Structures are given as C-alpha cells and as structure tokens.
Amino acid sequence: MNLCPSPTKYVPPQARGAGERMDDKKREELLRLKKTVNGLVNRLSEPNMASISGQLDELYMANSRKDMNETLTDVLMNACVAATAMPARLMMEHVLLVSILHHTVGIEVGAHFLEAVVKKFDELYKSEAEGKECENLFILIAHLYNFHVVHSLLIFDILKKLVGTFTEKDIELILLLLKNVGFSLRKDDASALKELISEAQNKASAVGKKFQDQSRVRFMLETMLALKNNDMRKIPGYDPEPVEKLRKLQRPLVHNSGSGRETQLRVSLDSLLNADQVGRWWIVGSSWSGAPMIDNANNKTQQQLPVGKVSSKILELARKQRMNTDIRKNIFCVLMTSEDFLDAFEKLLKLGLKDEQEREIVHVLLDCCLQEKTYNPFYAYLAAKFCEYDRRFQMTFQFSFWDKFRDLGNLSPTAFSNLVCLLVHVLKTKSLSISVLKVIEFSELDKPKVRFLRQVLSMLLIKTDSEELSNIFGRLSDNPKLGMLREGLKLFLSHFLLKNVQARTTAEEASLLKDRVEFVSRTLQAKESRLKL
C-alpha cells in the first residue's frame, strides 16, 4: 500500500490564501465601483445628462470594460425593471444614457445592455410572470431602438414572434411596442411593417374569435391600420414629443464621437439569445470562449486574473516565445490576458512606454500574430487601432512589415498565411497605404515574394468592393515618387495574378478577380494619365 500521496507543487506559507485575498480585494473594488455608478445613475436627469455621461466615460477609462459593462447593466436593470410600471420619462433618460455611452465609449456598452435586457425579457416571457417586469423590459428595447442603439431588424423579429404565438399577453405587448416605435418602424422599413400587419390580420381572423375580450384584438388591428395609413391621431396616448426632445439632447453629446462609423447594432433575436453558443459577431473584436487565443484551459485562468497579475502559465508561455526583456514580457502578458482589442489597446497605452520601448508593442504584436496556429483577427483590429491612434505607429508597422518581406522564405506556412491576412486587413481598413509594398523589387521577384503578393492582392481584390479599391489604389497617385510601384503593380496584376487563376480558385472567384484586376488597372492608368496632364 502506497502511503505517500501523489506529489503536488509546494506552496510557501506566505503564499497560501493569496488567491482568496485577491478575490476579496477584487470583490471590494467591484462593490466600490457599483456604489459609484449607482450614485451617478440615481442623480440622472435631463439637465445633468452631459455631466453624468462624462463621469461614466471617465470610469470606463479607469476600469476594465467588462467590469464597467456588468456594473452599469446591473444598476440600470435594478432602476428600470420592477414589478410595477415604471415612469416613461425615467425609462427614456436611462436608455439615453446607454445610447450616449454606446457612441462615446464603444458599441460594446449598448450591446452588453441590449443582450441582458433581451435575455431577461425572454426568461420572464416564457415564465409568464404576473408583474410588469416584462412590459418594462419591452419599453427598454423600444427606446434602445428609438435612440439608435439597435436596428429595426430586432424589433421586427420580436413582433413576428409575438404575432406567431398570438395570445392575449402577446397582443398587449404588440400594442405597447407599436405605440412606442410604430411610426419609426414605418419610416425605416414600410414593406416589412406591411407584411407584419398582413400576418397579424390573418392570425386575428384565424384565432382571434377564441378570445373572450374581442375589443383588444380589434384595437390592435385598428392601431396597425392607423400606422399603415400614417394616421397618428387614431393611436390613443401617442406623443412623440418627449422622445424627440431627448434626441435633440443626444445629438450634440454624440456628434463628434462616432467618426462616421455605423453604431446601430444590426442583430437578430436568435443571435442575441444564442450569443454564448455562436459568439457576439455584432461586436467587432469581441472575445468569445468558443475561439480563445491560446486554449480553453488557459482562457479560463486568464479571465479570473486581477489586473497587474498574471498566471505562471502565461509567464511560461512568454518565456517560450522568447519575450526576453521585462518590456516585451509585459506587452505579451497584456495581449494574452485582455478581454478584447479595445481593452488591450487601453492597457498597453497605460504602460506609459516611450520611443524605442513603445515600438516593442508593434514587434510583439506582429510576432504573436505570426505564431498563432490559426489566424486571429484580434491582432489585426489592435494593429488598426494603433495606426489610427498615432502616425508613429503606422511608421513602426511599415518598417516591421518591410523586415518580414525580406524574410518571407524563412517563414513557416502558418506564419506566412497569418502575415498575408494581417497585411490585407490593415490595407483594407486604410490603416496603412498600399505604398507599403514599395520596397519589393518587382523586377527581381523570387518564388516566396510572388506567392506572397499573389495571396495578398487576390484576397484584397476579392474581399473589397470597387469604391474601396479605388480609394486604396488611388492613393498611389498622390506621390510622384511611386511611379515604379504603380508600374510594378500593373505588371504583376496582368501577368502573375491571373496566371493559372482557374486552377487555384472557383470559376466565380476567377471571374470576379479578373473584373477587379481590370478595374484596378484602369484606376492606376487613369491616375497616371491625370498626373501627366
């Protein structure tokens, strides 16, 4: 009989219980954060909306986005979802706050709140709860649409589901939603609303007679008819003024934050309810445990790590990846333990690196991207964010890419493929100019360079629309010194790219590629002719 237990790693006495102490510390921090957020939300009103949203914006900068999203959602749900009907004004102001932060901080704020609200609504709807929680949650969803957090696609999905089941409770909810957003739905997608009305009429004639209270069904159909005819007077209690007044308040507060990007979440009901299974594709760069950066075991460890502390597994991984200085090690640990690319971006900036130290961010990011077993877009979005942040990062990325171009023959097939995907992303997003290819001597191309250029240009041409391609390749005309690159690209596109294209791709892709090559060649030719004139 073996009396000796299986060997385990010795933990010094002073280190025992450190995990529990860290958990307690984290719990205290979260309680303190919740108290602060609760205090701000309790004071929320129309006159101090700018001040409160500004203070919450600062809290987002000072804390983990995950902690802030969870805390804010929790506080707002407690304030807005009760067993009694909540005041309409209170609901609007709270959703307006979410909308402002959705634009100023990032779309993951609105996405997190929306997902929590929809999931809670689905849970209460299925349990047939007696109170007014379901209605309150429904009004929150309506105002998330009113204040441009979510697209009409979700609202139509919910309405179709309610029309499909068509109980008395469903009719109440349909009326509630149409009263709050009906005319906006008509403006956004009149044909979809028309289809929904037709479906509701068919359902009412088929099953409506079973209801004891026929008046509610008639009232719903009259309301739908009033919407169809754009007749606001026939909807009792309809008053668009409070929403319009708050929208006017919203405009100056979000005016400079969006930079013209699309902030409305175009997400379906099924996608929200199954987010844990299918991933949150509607949030660019969101983390998902279904496709972790290292593996599931490591990922779970990372999620529990407090800021500033990393596990021995991550440090061992850093050593294996030859992160041989403290700076490189710190950057690597931030990359491996961040929740998403925005979290990584903020944490890397907080390291306060200067000059040569700062350039290490680019070198480590590129090394990590190339060493992943399969391409991970996380690095591409982070690279694009740094290029957008400051031109000095653009220059460092350009020099780093040039180093890799010289070493293409020594890259493994996986690293080669990852480099192609990364370069295509930064060119497609215009984070770097196509002039990054100017160091390649088109007159002296070896096999690795031909293969690399063929993959980069094929992917760029197929995955980018004509207007974007015109902008990307049109940038070459701005500098007369890039004449050699223009000639080299034209030659490569016509001779190398289309050679044996049928054997490498499908007939459809080959045809698209041929069209795009002709389009880009014309763009380069037109720009060149204009320069000569």
Protein backbone atom coordinates (compact mmCIF):
# COMPACT_ATOMS: atom_id res chain seq x y z
CA MET A 1 0.00 0.00 0.00
CA ASN A 2 1.39 3.39 -1.00
CA LEU A 3 1.07 5.78 1.94
CA CYS A 4 2.66 8.68 0.07
CA PRO A 5 0.15 10.98 -1.60
CA SER A 6 0.75 11.92 -5.22
CA PRO A 7 3.33 14.72 -5.39
CA THR A 8 1.95 18.25 -5.60
CA LYS A 9 3.73 21.55 -6.03
CA TYR A 10 4.90 23.08 -2.73
CA VAL A 11 3.28 26.42 -1.92
CA PRO A 12 5.13 28.59 0.64
CA PRO A 13 3.11 29.52 3.76
CA GLN A 14 3.09 33.25 2.94
CA ALA A 15 1.57 32.49 -0.49
CA ARG A 16 -1.24 30.32 0.91
CA GLY A 17 -4.56 32.13 0.85
CA ALA A 18 -3.19 34.78 -1.58
CA GLY A 19 -5.84 33.75 -4.12
CA GLU A 20 -8.59 34.30 -1.57
CA ARG A 21 -7.11 37.68 -0.61
CA MET A 22 -7.03 38.69 -4.28
CA ASP A 23 -10.67 37.60 -4.68
CA ASP A 24 -11.65 39.66 -1.63
CA LYS A 25 -9.77 42.67 -2.98
CA LYS A 26 -11.46 42.34 -6.36
CA ARG A 27 -14.86 42.00 -4.66
CA GLU A 28 -14.24 45.19 -2.67
CA GLU A 29 -13.22 47.05 -5.86
CA LEU A 30 -16.38 45.93 -7.64
CA LEU A 31 -18.57 46.93 -4.69
CA ARG A 32 -16.92 50.35 -4.62
CA LEU A 33 -17.42 50.70 -8.39
CA LYS A 34 -21.08 49.67 -8.13
CA LYS A 35 -21.65 52.23 -5.36
CA THR A 36 -20.12 55.00 -7.54
CA VAL A 37 -22.12 54.03 -10.66
CA ASN A 38 -25.31 53.70 -8.58
CA GLY A 39 -24.78 57.19 -7.14
CA LEU A 40 -24.39 58.68 -10.63
CA VAL A 41 -27.42 56.85 -12.09
CA ASN A 42 -29.60 57.86 -9.10
CA ARG A 43 -28.85 61.53 -9.83
CA LEU A 44 -29.54 61.16 -13.57
CA SER A 45 -31.87 63.71 -15.14
CA GLU A 46 -32.14 65.64 -18.39
CA PRO A 47 -30.19 68.76 -17.19
CA ASN A 48 -27.18 66.78 -15.86
CA MET A 49 -27.09 64.13 -18.65
CA ALA A 50 -23.85 65.55 -20.13
CA SER A 51 -22.13 65.64 -16.73
CA ILE A 52 -23.20 62.11 -15.67
CA SER A 53 -22.31 60.54 -19.05
CA GLY A 54 -18.92 62.32 -18.90
CA GLN A 55 -18.19 60.92 -15.43
CA LEU A 56 -19.17 57.40 -16.53
CA ASP A 57 -16.93 57.79 -19.59
CA GLU A 58 -14.02 58.54 -17.21
CA LEU A 59 -14.90 55.43 -15.15
CA TYR A 60 -14.72 53.36 -18.35
CA MET A 61 -11.20 54.70 -18.93
CA ALA A 62 -10.13 53.90 -15.36
CA ASN A 63 -11.64 50.41 -15.07
CA SER A 64 -11.94 47.18 -17.03
CA ARG A 65 -14.67 47.45 -19.68
CA LYS A 66 -16.03 44.08 -18.64
CA ASP A 67 -16.46 45.23 -15.02
CA MET A 68 -17.99 48.54 -16.11
CA ASN A 69 -20.43 46.94 -18.57
CA GLU A 70 -21.61 44.41 -15.99
CA THR A 71 -21.90 47.02 -13.22
CA LEU A 72 -23.73 49.59 -15.36
CA THR A 73 -26.14 46.99 -16.76
CA ASP A 74 -26.86 45.67 -13.26
CA VAL A 75 -27.52 49.19 -11.87
CA LEU A 76 -29.76 50.20 -14.81
CA MET A 77 -31.75 46.96 -14.67
CA ASN A 78 -32.36 47.45 -10.95
CA ALA A 79 -33.52 51.03 -11.61
CA CYS A 80 -35.81 50.25 -14.57
CA VAL A 81 -37.14 46.71 -14.13
CA ALA A 82 -39.65 46.35 -11.30
CA ALA A 83 -42.97 44.57 -10.71
CA THR A 84 -44.82 47.89 -11.19
CA ALA A 85 -44.97 50.03 -14.34
CA MET A 86 -42.03 52.49 -14.36
CA PRO A 87 -42.42 56.19 -15.32
CA ALA A 88 -41.91 56.70 -19.08
CA ARG A 89 -39.54 59.64 -18.51
CA LEU A 90 -37.24 57.62 -16.24
CA MET A 91 -37.01 54.80 -18.83
CA MET A 92 -36.17 57.20 -21.66
CA GLU A 93 -33.45 59.02 -19.69
CA HIS A 94 -31.76 55.77 -18.63
CA VAL A 95 -31.73 54.41 -22.20
CA LEU A 96 -30.49 57.78 -23.50
CA LEU A 97 -27.53 57.44 -21.11
CA VAL A 98 -26.76 53.98 -22.57
CA SER A 99 -27.03 55.43 -26.08
CA ILE A 100 -24.55 58.25 -25.32
CA LEU A 101 -22.01 55.81 -23.83
CA HIS A 102 -22.65 53.43 -26.76
CA HIS A 103 -21.43 56.21 -29.08
CA THR A 104 -18.68 57.74 -26.92
CA VAL A 105 -17.13 54.69 -25.22
CA GLY A 106 -17.88 51.93 -27.76
CA ILE A 107 -20.68 49.76 -29.16
CA GLU A 108 -19.95 47.00 -26.64
CA VAL A 109 -21.69 49.17 -23.96
CA GLY A 110 -25.03 49.16 -25.78
CA ALA A 111 -24.52 45.56 -26.94
CA HIS A 112 -23.98 44.29 -23.37
CA PHE A 113 -27.05 46.13 -22.04
CA LEU A 114 -29.21 45.05 -25.00
CA GLU A 115 -28.25 41.39 -24.61
CA ALA A 116 -29.02 41.44 -20.86
CA VAL A 117 -32.42 43.12 -21.45
CA VAL A 118 -33.44 40.74 -24.27
CA LYS A 119 -32.38 37.62 -22.35
CA LYS A 120 -34.24 38.77 -19.21
CA PHE A 121 -37.33 39.57 -21.30
CA ASP A 122 -37.21 36.11 -22.93
CA GLU A 123 -36.87 34.45 -19.50
CA LEU A 124 -39.81 36.35 -17.96
CA TYR A 125 -41.96 35.98 -21.11
CA LYS A 126 -41.55 32.18 -21.01
CA SER A 127 -42.25 32.02 -17.27
CA GLU A 128 -45.45 34.11 -17.76
CA ALA A 129 -44.58 36.40 -14.83
CA GLU A 130 -47.53 38.26 -13.31
CA GLY A 131 -45.88 41.66 -12.66
CA LYS A 132 -44.99 44.45 -15.06
CA GLU A 133 -41.31 43.43 -15.48
CA CYS A 134 -41.97 42.09 -19.00
CA GLU A 135 -43.58 45.37 -20.10
CA ASN A 136 -40.75 47.44 -18.55
CA LEU A 137 -38.13 45.38 -20.38
CA PHE A 138 -40.11 45.72 -23.60
CA ILE A 139 -40.15 49.52 -23.26
CA LEU A 140 -36.36 49.46 -22.72
CA ILE A 141 -35.94 47.53 -26.01
CA ALA A 142 -38.25 50.02 -27.76
CA HIS A 143 -36.18 53.00 -26.55
CA LEU A 144 -32.90 51.30 -27.46
CA TYR A 145 -34.32 51.40 -30.99
CA ASN A 146 -35.62 54.98 -30.57
CA PHE A 147 -32.15 56.20 -29.56
CA HIS A 148 -30.36 54.32 -32.39
CA VAL A 149 -28.59 51.65 -30.34
CA VAL A 150 -30.27 48.75 -32.18
CA HIS A 151 -31.58 48.33 -35.73
CA SER A 152 -35.25 47.73 -36.62
CA LEU A 153 -34.33 44.12 -37.52
CA LEU A 154 -34.56 43.11 -33.83
CA ILE A 155 -37.92 44.88 -33.32
CA PHE A 156 -39.44 43.12 -36.34
CA ASP A 157 -38.06 39.77 -35.08
CA ILE A 158 -39.78 40.27 -31.71
CA LEU A 159 -43.06 41.40 -33.31
CA LYS A 160 -43.06 38.37 -35.65
CA LYS A 161 -42.53 36.07 -32.68
CA LEU A 162 -45.46 37.68 -30.80
CA VAL A 163 -47.74 37.56 -33.84
CA GLY A 164 -46.76 33.90 -34.28
CA THR A 165 -47.91 32.85 -30.79
CA PHE A 166 -50.76 35.43 -30.61
CA THR A 167 -52.00 35.12 -27.02
CA GLU A 168 -53.78 37.91 -25.13
CA LYS A 169 -50.46 38.80 -23.45
CA ASP A 170 -48.82 38.99 -26.91
CA ILE A 171 -51.49 41.43 -28.13
CA GLU A 172 -50.81 43.71 -25.12
CA LEU A 173 -47.08 43.65 -25.86
CA ILE A 174 -47.58 44.29 -29.59
CA LEU A 175 -49.73 47.34 -28.77
CA LEU A 176 -47.13 48.59 -26.27
CA LEU A 177 -44.33 48.33 -28.83
CA LEU A 178 -46.30 49.86 -31.71
CA LYS A 179 -47.31 52.79 -29.51
CA ASN A 180 -43.64 53.50 -28.71
CA VAL A 181 -41.92 52.83 -32.05
CA GLY A 182 -44.61 52.13 -34.68
CA PHE A 183 -44.11 55.26 -36.77
CA SER A 184 -40.32 54.92 -36.67
CA LEU A 185 -40.69 51.33 -37.96
CA ARG A 186 -42.88 52.58 -40.81
CA LYS A 187 -40.22 55.16 -41.70
CA ASP A 188 -37.35 52.62 -41.53
CA ASP A 189 -38.97 49.68 -43.35
CA ALA A 190 -42.52 50.23 -44.58
CA SER A 191 -42.66 46.96 -46.56
CA ALA A 192 -41.66 44.85 -43.52
CA LEU A 193 -44.34 46.59 -41.43
CA LYS A 194 -46.90 45.97 -44.18
CA GLU A 195 -46.05 42.24 -44.18
CA LEU A 196 -46.33 42.12 -40.38
CA ILE A 197 -49.76 43.82 -40.44
CA SER A 198 -50.97 41.36 -43.08
CA GLU A 199 -49.70 38.43 -40.96
CA ALA A 200 -51.42 39.84 -37.84
CA GLN A 201 -54.73 40.26 -39.74
CA ASN A 202 -54.60 36.63 -40.93
CA LYS A 203 -53.79 35.42 -37.40
CA ALA A 204 -56.61 37.52 -35.91
CA SER A 205 -59.20 36.11 -38.32
CA ALA A 206 -57.95 32.54 -37.63
CA VAL A 207 -57.64 32.52 -33.83
CA GLY A 208 -58.97 35.89 -32.63
CA LYS A 209 -62.51 34.60 -32.09
CA LYS A 210 -61.30 32.34 -29.28
CA PHE A 211 -60.51 35.34 -27.07
CA GLN A 212 -63.07 36.43 -24.51
CA ASP A 213 -62.10 40.10 -24.95
CA GLN A 214 -62.54 40.77 -28.68
CA SER A 215 -62.09 44.52 -28.21
CA ARG A 216 -58.28 44.18 -27.65
CA VAL A 217 -57.85 42.33 -30.95
CA ARG A 218 -59.94 44.96 -32.79
CA PHE A 219 -57.98 47.76 -31.11
CA MET A 220 -54.66 46.18 -32.16
CA LEU A 221 -55.83 45.86 -35.77
CA GLU A 222 -57.09 49.47 -35.77
CA THR A 223 -53.72 50.64 -34.40
CA MET A 224 -51.89 48.71 -37.14
CA LEU A 225 -54.18 50.20 -39.77
CA ALA A 226 -53.51 53.71 -38.40
CA LEU A 227 -49.76 53.03 -38.69
CA LYS A 228 -50.17 51.74 -42.23
CA ASN A 229 -52.07 54.94 -43.18
CA ASN A 230 -49.63 57.14 -41.21
CA ASP A 231 -52.54 58.48 -39.11
CA MET A 232 -51.12 59.43 -35.67
CA ARG A 233 -54.45 60.79 -34.37
CA LYS A 234 -56.01 57.30 -34.20
CA ILE A 235 -53.46 55.98 -31.69
CA PRO A 236 -54.60 56.99 -28.17
CA GLY A 237 -51.87 58.41 -25.93
CA TYR A 238 -49.30 58.64 -28.75
CA ASP A 239 -46.94 61.51 -28.00
CA PRO A 240 -43.61 61.63 -29.89
CA GLU A 241 -42.51 64.91 -28.24
CA PRO A 242 -40.62 63.51 -25.16
CA VAL A 243 -38.50 61.19 -27.35
CA GLU A 244 -37.82 63.97 -29.87
CA LYS A 245 -36.77 66.35 -27.09
CA LEU A 246 -34.26 63.82 -25.73
CA ARG A 247 -33.00 63.04 -29.24
CA LYS A 248 -32.15 66.74 -29.59
CA LEU A 249 -30.21 66.49 -26.33
CA GLN A 250 -28.47 63.35 -27.63
CA ARG A 251 -27.17 64.86 -30.89
CA PRO A 252 -24.55 67.31 -29.53
CA LEU A 253 -23.36 64.75 -26.95
CA VAL A 254 -22.57 62.06 -29.57
CA HIS A 255 -21.83 64.33 -32.55
CA ASN A 256 -18.03 64.01 -32.54
CA SER A 257 -17.68 60.50 -31.17
CA GLY A 258 -18.80 58.20 -33.95
CA SER A 259 -16.34 59.37 -36.65
CA GLY A 260 -18.94 58.40 -39.24
CA ARG A 261 -18.94 54.71 -38.33
CA GLU A 262 -22.03 52.56 -38.07
CA THR A 263 -23.10 52.30 -34.44
CA GLN A 264 -26.57 50.73 -34.77
CA LEU A 265 -26.42 47.04 -33.84
CA ARG A 266 -27.88 45.02 -36.72
CA VAL A 267 -28.54 41.88 -34.73
CA SER A 268 -31.41 39.36 -34.76
CA LEU A 269 -33.34 38.00 -31.77
CA ASP A 270 -31.90 34.48 -32.25
CA SER A 271 -28.32 35.79 -32.34
CA LEU A 272 -28.80 37.62 -29.02
CA LEU A 273 -30.45 34.66 -27.30
CA ASN A 274 -27.73 32.26 -28.53
CA ALA A 275 -24.77 34.63 -28.05
CA ASP A 276 -22.95 32.19 -25.74
CA GLN A 277 -23.08 29.48 -28.42
CA VAL A 278 -22.49 31.46 -31.64
CA GLY A 279 -20.30 34.29 -30.34
CA ARG A 280 -21.02 38.02 -30.40
CA TRP A 281 -20.19 38.68 -34.06
CA TRP A 282 -22.01 42.06 -33.95
CA ILE A 283 -19.30 43.48 -31.64
CA VAL A 284 -16.09 43.96 -33.62
CA GLY A 285 -13.16 42.40 -31.78
CA SER A 286 -15.26 40.87 -29.01
CA SER A 287 -13.81 37.99 -27.05
CA TRP A 288 -15.51 34.59 -27.23
CA SER A 289 -14.65 31.47 -25.26
CA GLY A 290 -15.51 29.36 -28.31
CA ALA A 291 -12.34 30.57 -30.07
CA PRO A 292 -9.80 31.56 -27.41
CA MET A 293 -6.38 32.93 -28.19
CA ILE A 294 -4.48 30.06 -26.55
CA ASP A 295 -6.84 27.33 -25.35
CA ASN A 296 -9.90 26.92 -23.14
CA ALA A 297 -7.97 25.95 -20.02
CA ASN A 298 -5.68 28.95 -20.23
CA ASN A 299 -8.53 31.25 -21.18
CA LYS A 300 -10.49 30.42 -18.00
CA THR A 301 -7.40 31.14 -15.92
CA GLN A 302 -6.89 34.49 -17.64
CA GLN A 303 -10.45 35.67 -17.15
CA GLN A 304 -10.09 35.34 -13.37
CA LEU A 305 -6.78 37.18 -13.16
CA PRO A 306 -6.82 40.54 -11.39
CA VAL A 307 -5.27 43.48 -13.26
CA GLY A 308 -1.49 43.59 -12.89
CA LYS A 309 -1.15 39.90 -12.00
CA VAL A 310 -0.60 37.07 -14.46
CA SER A 311 -0.52 33.33 -14.05
CA SER A 312 2.63 31.22 -14.17
CA LYS A 313 1.27 29.61 -17.38
CA ILE A 314 1.29 32.98 -19.18
CA LEU A 315 4.80 33.75 -17.90
CA GLU A 316 5.98 30.32 -19.07
CA LEU A 317 4.40 31.00 -22.46
CA ALA A 318 6.18 34.38 -22.59
CA ARG A 319 9.49 32.60 -21.95
CA LYS A 320 8.81 30.05 -24.71
CA GLN A 321 8.02 32.88 -27.13
CA ARG A 322 11.42 34.42 -26.26
CA MET A 323 9.97 37.51 -24.62
CA ASN A 324 13.38 38.12 -23.06
CA THR A 325 13.01 41.66 -21.65
CA ASP A 326 10.62 42.96 -19.00
CA ILE A 327 9.01 45.33 -21.50
CA ARG A 328 8.34 42.57 -24.07
CA LYS A 329 7.10 40.30 -21.28
CA ASN A 330 4.66 42.98 -20.01
CA ILE A 331 3.33 43.64 -23.52
CA PHE A 332 2.91 39.91 -24.17
CA CYS A 333 1.03 39.40 -20.88
CA VAL A 334 -1.33 42.29 -21.68
CA LEU A 335 -2.05 40.80 -25.13
CA MET A 336 -2.74 37.35 -23.71
CA THR A 337 -4.97 38.46 -20.81
CA SER A 338 -7.05 41.25 -22.41
CA GLU A 339 -10.79 40.86 -22.85
CA ASP A 340 -10.78 42.27 -26.39
CA PHE A 341 -8.67 44.51 -28.65
CA LEU A 342 -10.00 47.75 -27.06
CA ASP A 343 -9.11 46.51 -23.58
CA ALA A 344 -5.62 45.56 -24.86
CA PHE A 345 -5.20 48.98 -26.53
CA GLU A 346 -6.03 50.88 -23.33
CA LYS A 347 -3.86 48.66 -21.12
CA LEU A 348 -0.88 48.95 -23.49
CA LEU A 349 -1.19 52.75 -23.50
CA LYS A 350 -1.29 52.70 -19.69
CA LEU A 351 2.12 51.00 -19.64
CA GLY A 352 3.46 54.50 -20.45
CA LEU A 353 6.20 53.31 -22.83
CA LYS A 354 8.34 55.88 -24.67
CA ASP A 355 10.21 55.89 -28.02
CA GLU A 356 12.06 52.58 -28.54
CA GLN A 357 10.11 50.89 -25.74
CA GLU A 358 6.83 51.85 -27.45
CA ARG A 359 7.99 50.26 -30.73
CA GLU A 360 8.19 46.95 -28.90
CA ILE A 361 4.35 46.91 -28.86
CA VAL A 362 4.37 46.55 -32.65
CA HIS A 363 7.15 43.94 -32.67
CA VAL A 364 5.49 41.76 -30.01
CA LEU A 365 2.05 42.11 -31.63
CA LEU A 366 3.44 41.04 -35.02
CA ASP A 367 5.37 38.09 -33.50
CA CYS A 368 2.29 36.87 -31.60
CA CYS A 369 0.09 37.17 -34.69
CA LEU A 370 2.52 35.15 -36.83
CA GLN A 371 2.93 32.41 -34.20
CA GLU A 372 -0.80 31.71 -33.74
CA LYS A 373 -1.78 28.26 -35.09
CA THR A 374 -4.69 29.82 -36.99
CA TYR A 375 -5.08 33.48 -37.96
CA ASN A 376 -6.62 35.54 -35.12
CA PRO A 377 -8.25 38.87 -36.24
CA PHE A 378 -7.69 40.24 -32.68
CA TYR A 379 -4.18 41.35 -33.69
CA ALA A 380 -5.37 42.99 -36.91
CA TYR A 381 -8.01 45.09 -35.13
CA LEU A 382 -5.46 46.07 -32.47
CA ALA A 383 -2.90 46.99 -35.15
CA ALA A 384 -5.51 49.13 -36.96
CA LYS A 385 -6.42 50.84 -33.66
CA PHE A 386 -2.77 51.80 -33.00
CA CYS A 387 -2.34 53.07 -36.59
CA GLU A 388 -5.49 55.19 -36.18
CA TYR A 389 -4.23 56.47 -32.80
CA ASP A 390 -0.89 57.92 -33.97
CA ARG A 391 1.17 58.12 -37.18
CA ARG A 392 4.29 56.95 -35.37
CA PHE A 393 2.70 53.50 -35.01
CA GLN A 394 1.97 53.48 -38.75
CA MET A 395 5.67 54.06 -39.41
CA THR A 396 6.74 51.29 -37.00
CA PHE A 397 4.28 48.83 -38.56
CA GLN A 398 5.56 49.76 -42.02
CA PHE A 399 9.21 49.10 -41.04
CA SER A 400 8.20 45.83 -39.31
CA PHE A 401 6.36 44.64 -42.43
CA TRP A 402 9.43 45.50 -44.54
CA ASP A 403 11.57 43.31 -42.26
CA LYS A 404 9.12 40.43 -42.76
CA PHE A 405 9.08 40.95 -46.57
CA ARG A 406 12.87 40.38 -46.61
CA ASP A 407 12.45 37.17 -44.61
CA LEU A 408 9.48 35.58 -46.42
CA GLY A 409 11.47 32.50 -47.47
CA ASN A 410 12.18 31.59 -43.82
CA LEU A 411 8.57 31.88 -42.54
CA SER A 412 6.59 28.73 -41.73
CA PRO A 413 3.41 28.18 -43.85
CA THR A 414 1.22 29.26 -40.89
CA ALA A 415 3.24 32.43 -40.18
CA PHE A 416 3.24 33.21 -43.94
CA SER A 417 -0.57 32.87 -44.10
CA ASN A 418 -1.08 34.95 -40.91
CA LEU A 419 1.16 37.72 -42.31
CA VAL A 420 -0.94 37.80 -45.51
CA CYS A 421 -4.21 38.12 -43.56
CA LEU A 422 -2.81 40.83 -41.26
CA LEU A 423 -1.48 42.91 -44.16
CA VAL A 424 -4.77 42.59 -46.09
CA HIS A 425 -6.71 43.84 -43.03
CA VAL A 426 -4.53 46.95 -42.49
CA LEU A 427 -4.66 47.77 -46.22
CA LYS A 428 -8.44 47.22 -46.41
CA THR A 429 -9.05 49.47 -43.37
CA LYS A 430 -6.58 52.05 -44.81
CA SER A 431 -4.53 51.81 -41.60
CA LEU A 432 -1.51 51.51 -43.91
CA SER A 433 -1.18 52.69 -47.50
CA ILE A 434 -0.64 50.26 -50.39
CA SER A 435 2.73 52.06 -50.74
CA VAL A 436 3.98 49.68 -48.00
CA LEU A 437 4.77 47.38 -50.97
CA LYS A 438 7.25 49.88 -52.48
CA VAL A 439 10.30 48.08 -51.02
CA ILE A 440 9.56 44.99 -53.11
CA GLU A 441 11.64 44.92 -56.29
CA PHE A 442 9.09 43.81 -58.90
CA SER A 443 11.88 43.24 -61.46
CA GLU A 444 13.64 40.71 -59.15
CA LEU A 445 10.82 38.66 -57.63
CA ASP A 446 11.68 35.29 -56.10
CA LYS A 447 9.13 32.48 -55.56
CA PRO A 448 8.18 33.43 -51.92
CA LYS A 449 7.55 37.08 -52.93
CA VAL A 450 5.45 36.05 -55.95
CA ARG A 451 3.39 33.72 -53.74
CA PHE A 452 3.04 36.42 -51.04
CA LEU A 453 1.98 39.19 -53.46
CA ARG A 454 -0.41 36.84 -55.25
CA GLN A 455 -2.15 35.90 -51.97
CA VAL A 456 -2.27 39.49 -50.63
CA LEU A 457 -3.59 41.05 -53.84
CA SER A 458 -6.08 38.21 -54.56
CA MET A 459 -7.57 38.45 -51.07
CA LEU A 460 -7.63 42.27 -51.17
CA LEU A 461 -9.34 42.39 -54.59
CA ILE A 462 -11.93 39.71 -53.81
CA LYS A 463 -12.87 40.93 -50.30
CA THR A 464 -13.03 44.68 -51.08
CA ASP A 465 -15.70 46.50 -53.08
CA SER A 466 -14.86 48.66 -56.11
CA GLU A 467 -15.23 52.01 -54.36
CA GLU A 468 -12.83 51.00 -51.58
CA LEU A 469 -10.34 49.58 -54.10
CA SER A 470 -10.44 52.89 -55.97
CA ASN A 471 -9.50 54.69 -52.72
CA ILE A 472 -6.79 52.17 -51.77
CA PHE A 473 -5.01 52.11 -55.14
CA GLY A 474 -5.84 55.76 -55.88
CA ARG A 475 -3.53 56.78 -53.02
CA LEU A 476 -0.54 55.84 -55.20
CA SER A 477 -1.19 58.85 -57.44
CA ASP A 478 -0.66 61.33 -54.61
CA ASN A 479 3.10 60.82 -54.70
CA PRO A 480 5.03 61.15 -57.99
CA LYS A 481 7.88 59.11 -56.44
CA LEU A 482 5.70 55.98 -56.50
CA GLY A 483 5.77 55.59 -60.30
CA MET A 484 7.90 52.42 -60.06
CA LEU A 485 5.39 50.84 -57.65
CA ARG A 486 2.47 51.72 -59.97
CA GLU A 487 4.23 50.12 -62.95
CA GLY A 488 5.24 47.09 -60.88
CA LEU A 489 1.68 46.53 -59.62
CA LYS A 490 0.18 46.89 -63.12
CA LEU A 491 2.66 44.34 -64.45
CA PHE A 492 2.10 41.91 -61.57
CA LEU A 493 -1.70 42.17 -61.79
CA SER A 494 -1.78 41.48 -65.54
CA HIS A 495 0.93 38.78 -65.74
CA PHE A 496 1.30 37.00 -62.40
CA LEU A 497 -2.05 37.33 -60.63
CA LEU A 498 -4.27 35.98 -63.40
CA LYS A 499 -1.83 33.20 -64.43
CA ASN A 500 -3.41 29.76 -63.75
CA VAL A 501 -6.17 31.52 -61.75
CA GLN A 502 -8.76 28.92 -62.85
CA ALA A 503 -6.71 26.13 -61.23
CA ARG A 504 -6.36 27.97 -57.92
CA THR A 505 -9.93 29.26 -57.40
CA THR A 506 -13.55 28.59 -58.33
CA ALA A 507 -14.92 29.83 -61.66
CA GLU A 508 -16.95 32.51 -59.86
CA GLU A 509 -13.93 33.81 -57.91
CA ALA A 510 -11.76 33.72 -61.03
CA SER A 511 -14.33 35.82 -62.94
CA LEU A 512 -14.61 38.33 -60.04
CA LEU A 513 -10.82 38.53 -59.74
CA LYS A 514 -10.47 39.21 -63.47
CA ASP A 515 -13.03 42.06 -63.27
CA ARG A 516 -11.32 43.56 -60.22
CA VAL A 517 -7.86 43.36 -61.86
CA GLU A 518 -9.20 45.24 -64.90
CA PHE A 519 -10.85 47.82 -62.61
CA VAL A 520 -7.67 48.42 -60.55
CA SER A 521 -5.51 48.56 -63.70
CA ARG A 522 -7.85 51.21 -65.13
CA THR A 523 -7.72 53.13 -61.82
CA LEU A 524 -3.91 53.13 -61.86
CA GLN A 525 -3.86 54.06 -65.58
CA ALA A 526 -6.39 56.88 -65.12
CA LYS A 527 -4.49 58.34 -62.18
CA GLU A 528 -1.24 58.15 -64.13
CA SER A 529 -2.75 59.89 -67.18
CA ARG A 530 -4.08 62.65 -64.95
CA LEU A 531 -0.60 63.14 -63.45
CA LYS A 532 0.96 63.52 -66.91
CA LEU A 533 -1.64 66.13 -67.87
